[in-house]
Amino acid sequence: MTEIDRIARFKSMTEADPGNELGFFSLGRAYLDAGQPAEAIPALQRVLALNASFSKAYSLLGAAQRATGDEKGAVQTLTQGYRIAHDKGDLLLRNDMAMQLKEIGAPVPEIKTEELTPEAISAGKIKCSRCGRIALKMSERPFSDAIGGHIHNTVCGPCFREWLDQGTKVINELRLNLTEKRAQDIYDQHMKEFLNINPP
């Protein structure tokens, strides 16, 4: 599927359902991938109007604003997004927005984080890749494959349960048929981004 096809598909989806935040997010990302940051901005702003805690939308909106020369708007977006991503535990996105702020020459908000001690590790605890909190490992792997093992060792139970709810939303709003490889890849991409994981 070409970038033009993706844009047309997601544009049609958002026109049919103006409350579809994932549809607008996918449209904004498709515009960015196609090198059209000015067109991406309204779609990503619509995402945040629908869901002000959508961390990834702040990151992409900040990048789009930077690409169009609106550094002041980008700093405001990325600073707000950084705090929201931290509060939600979206560490990968928080770090991405910190990097963007540094590239602009803007200050990064100071926020303290917990550290995993040897005592906590021996007690069966992990530092969650999503929320950054120290928590007990889940009692068992969520999946039997390698990615299930990776999630088990790096994601806390509450964050994984939060993904299950979000994953259902991804399937429904993007109308994914998980019997298709392309749909599985889209689902997995959203899961990895949500849980802030990069399995080997």
Coordinates of C-alpha atoms in Angstrom, one line a residue:
M1 CA 0.0 0.0 0.0
T2 CA 1.5 3.4 -1.0
E3 CA 1.5 6.5 1.2
I4 CA -1.2 8.0 -1.0
D5 CA -3.3 4.9 -0.5
R6 CA -2.8 5.0 3.2
I7 CA -3.7 8.7 3.4
A8 CA -6.9 8.1 1.3
R9 CA -7.9 5.1 3.5
F10 CA -7.5 6.9 6.8
K11 CA -9.0 10.1 5.5
S12 CA -12.1 8.2 4.5
M13 CA -12.2 6.5 7.9
T14 CA -12.0 9.9 9.7
E15 CA -14.7 11.4 7.5
A16 CA -17.0 8.5 8.3
D17 CA -16.3 8.7 12.0
P18 CA -15.1 12.1 13.2
G19 CA -14.6 10.7 16.8
N20 CA -12.1 8.0 15.7
E21 CA -8.9 9.2 17.4
L22 CA -6.8 6.3 16.1
G23 CA -8.0 7.0 12.6
F24 CA -6.9 10.7 12.9
F25 CA -3.6 9.5 14.5
S26 CA -3.0 7.1 11.6
L27 CA -3.8 9.8 9.1
G28 CA -1.4 12.2 10.7
R29 CA 1.3 9.6 10.7
A30 CA 0.6 8.8 7.1
Y31 CA 1.0 12.5 6.2
L32 CA 4.3 12.7 8.0
D33 CA 5.6 9.5 6.4
A34 CA 4.6 11.1 3.0
G35 CA 6.6 14.2 3.8
Q36 CA 3.5 16.4 4.3
P37 CA 3.9 17.8 7.8
A38 CA 1.6 20.8 7.3
E39 CA -1.2 18.4 6.5
A40 CA -0.4 16.2 9.5
I41 CA -0.8 19.0 12.0
P42 CA -4.7 19.3 11.9
A43 CA -5.1 15.5 12.1
L44 CA -2.8 15.3 15.1
Q45 CA -4.4 18.3 16.8
R46 CA -7.8 16.5 16.3
V47 CA -6.4 13.4 18.1
L48 CA -5.5 15.6 21.1
A49 CA -8.9 17.3 21.1
L50 CA -10.4 13.8 21.3
N51 CA -7.9 12.4 23.8
A52 CA -5.6 14.9 25.6
S53 CA -3.5 12.0 27.0
F54 CA -2.5 10.4 23.7
S55 CA 1.3 10.7 24.2
K56 CA 2.4 9.6 20.8
A57 CA 0.3 12.3 19.1
Y58 CA 2.2 15.0 21.1
S59 CA 5.5 13.5 19.8
L60 CA 4.4 13.4 16.2
L61 CA 2.7 16.9 16.4
G62 CA 5.9 18.4 17.8
A63 CA 7.9 16.8 14.9
A64 CA 5.4 18.2 12.4
Q65 CA 5.5 21.6 13.9
R66 CA 9.3 21.6 13.8
A67 CA 9.2 20.5 10.2
T68 CA 7.0 23.5 9.3
G69 CA 9.2 25.9 11.2
D70 CA 6.9 26.5 14.1
E71 CA 9.5 25.9 16.9
K72 CA 7.5 27.9 19.5
G73 CA 4.5 25.7 18.9
A74 CA 6.7 22.6 19.0
V75 CA 8.2 23.5 22.3
Q76 CA 4.8 24.0 23.9
T77 CA 3.5 20.7 22.4
L78 CA 6.6 18.7 23.4
T79 CA 6.8 20.1 26.9
Q80 CA 3.1 19.3 27.6
G81 CA 3.5 15.9 26.0
Y82 CA 6.7 15.1 28.0
R83 CA 4.8 15.6 31.3
I84 CA 1.8 13.6 30.1
A85 CA 4.0 10.8 28.8
H86 CA 5.9 10.6 32.1
D87 CA 2.6 10.6 34.2
K88 CA 1.3 7.8 32.0
G89 CA 4.6 5.8 32.0
D90 CA 5.2 6.2 28.3
L91 CA 9.0 6.3 28.8
L92 CA 10.0 5.8 25.2
L93 CA 7.8 8.7 24.1
R94 CA 8.9 10.8 27.0
N95 CA 12.5 10.3 26.0
D96 CA 11.8 11.0 22.4
M97 CA 10.2 14.3 23.3
A98 CA 13.1 15.1 25.6
M99 CA 15.5 14.6 22.6
Q100 CA 13.3 16.8 20.4
L101 CA 13.3 19.6 23.0
K102 CA 17.1 19.3 23.3
E103 CA 17.5 19.5 19.5
I104 CA 15.5 22.8 19.6
G105 CA 17.5 24.1 22.5
A106 CA 14.6 24.2 24.9
P107 CA 14.7 23.0 28.5
V108 CA 13.5 19.5 29.4
P109 CA 11.2 19.3 32.5
E110 CA 12.9 17.8 35.5
I111 CA 11.1 14.7 36.8
K112 CA 12.5 12.1 39.3
T113 CA 12.4 8.4 38.4
E114 CA 12.7 5.2 40.5
E115 CA 15.7 2.9 40.2
L116 CA 15.6 -1.0 40.3
T117 CA 17.9 -2.2 43.2
P118 CA 19.5 -5.7 43.5
E119 CA 17.2 -6.4 46.4
A120 CA 14.1 -5.6 44.3
I121 CA 15.4 -7.9 41.5
S122 CA 15.9 -10.8 44.0
A123 CA 12.4 -10.2 45.3
G124 CA 11.0 -10.9 41.7
K125 CA 10.5 -7.2 40.8
I126 CA 11.0 -5.4 37.5
K127 CA 11.2 -1.8 36.4
C128 CA 8.3 -1.6 34.0
S129 CA 9.2 -0.4 30.5
R130 CA 6.0 1.5 30.2
C131 CA 5.3 3.2 33.5
G132 CA 8.9 3.2 34.9
R133 CA 7.6 2.0 38.3
I134 CA 9.1 -0.9 40.3
A135 CA 6.6 -3.7 40.4
L136 CA 6.3 -7.5 40.9
K137 CA 6.5 -9.5 37.7
M138 CA 3.3 -10.9 36.3
S139 CA 2.6 -14.4 37.6
E140 CA 2.9 -15.9 34.1
R141 CA 3.8 -15.0 30.6
P142 CA 1.0 -13.3 28.6
F143 CA 2.0 -15.2 25.5
S144 CA 4.0 -18.4 25.1
D145 CA 6.3 -17.0 22.4
A146 CA 9.5 -14.9 22.7
I147 CA 7.6 -11.6 22.9
G148 CA 5.5 -13.0 25.7
G149 CA 8.7 -13.7 27.6
H150 CA 10.0 -10.2 26.9
I151 CA 6.8 -8.7 28.2
H152 CA 6.9 -10.9 31.2
N153 CA 10.4 -9.6 32.1
T154 CA 9.8 -5.9 31.4
V155 CA 6.1 -5.0 31.8
C156 CA 4.0 -4.8 34.9
G157 CA 0.6 -6.4 35.2
P158 CA -1.4 -3.1 35.4
C159 CA 0.2 -1.8 32.2
F160 CA -0.3 -5.0 30.3
R161 CA -4.0 -5.0 31.4
E162 CA -4.2 -1.4 30.2
W163 CA -2.8 -2.6 26.8
L164 CA -5.5 -5.3 26.5
D165 CA -8.2 -2.6 26.7
Q166 CA -6.3 -0.3 24.3
G167 CA -5.6 -3.3 22.0
T168 CA -9.3 -3.9 21.7
K169 CA -9.8 -0.3 20.8
V170 CA -7.0 -0.6 18.1
I171 CA -8.7 -3.6 16.6
N172 CA -12.1 -2.0 16.5
E173 CA -11.2 1.6 15.5
L174 CA -8.7 0.5 12.8
R175 CA -11.0 -2.4 11.7
L176 CA -8.2 -4.9 11.9
N177 CA -8.7 -8.5 10.7
L178 CA -6.1 -10.3 12.8
T179 CA -6.2 -13.3 10.4
E180 CA -4.3 -11.0 8.0
K181 CA -0.5 -10.5 8.3
R182 CA -0.7 -6.8 7.7
A183 CA -3.3 -6.4 10.4
Q184 CA -1.2 -8.4 12.8
D185 CA 1.8 -6.2 12.1
I186 CA -0.2 -3.0 12.8
Y187 CA -1.5 -4.5 16.0
D188 CA 2.0 -5.5 17.1
Q189 CA 3.4 -2.1 16.3
H190 CA 0.7 -0.4 18.4
M191 CA 1.4 -2.9 21.3
K192 CA 5.2 -2.3 21.2
E193 CA 4.7 1.4 21.2
F194 CA 2.2 1.3 24.0
L195 CA 4.3 -1.0 26.2
N196 CA 7.5 0.8 25.2
I197 CA 9.2 -2.5 24.3
N198 CA 11.7 -3.4 21.6
P199 CA 12.0 -7.2 21.8
P200 CA 15.1 -8.8 20.3

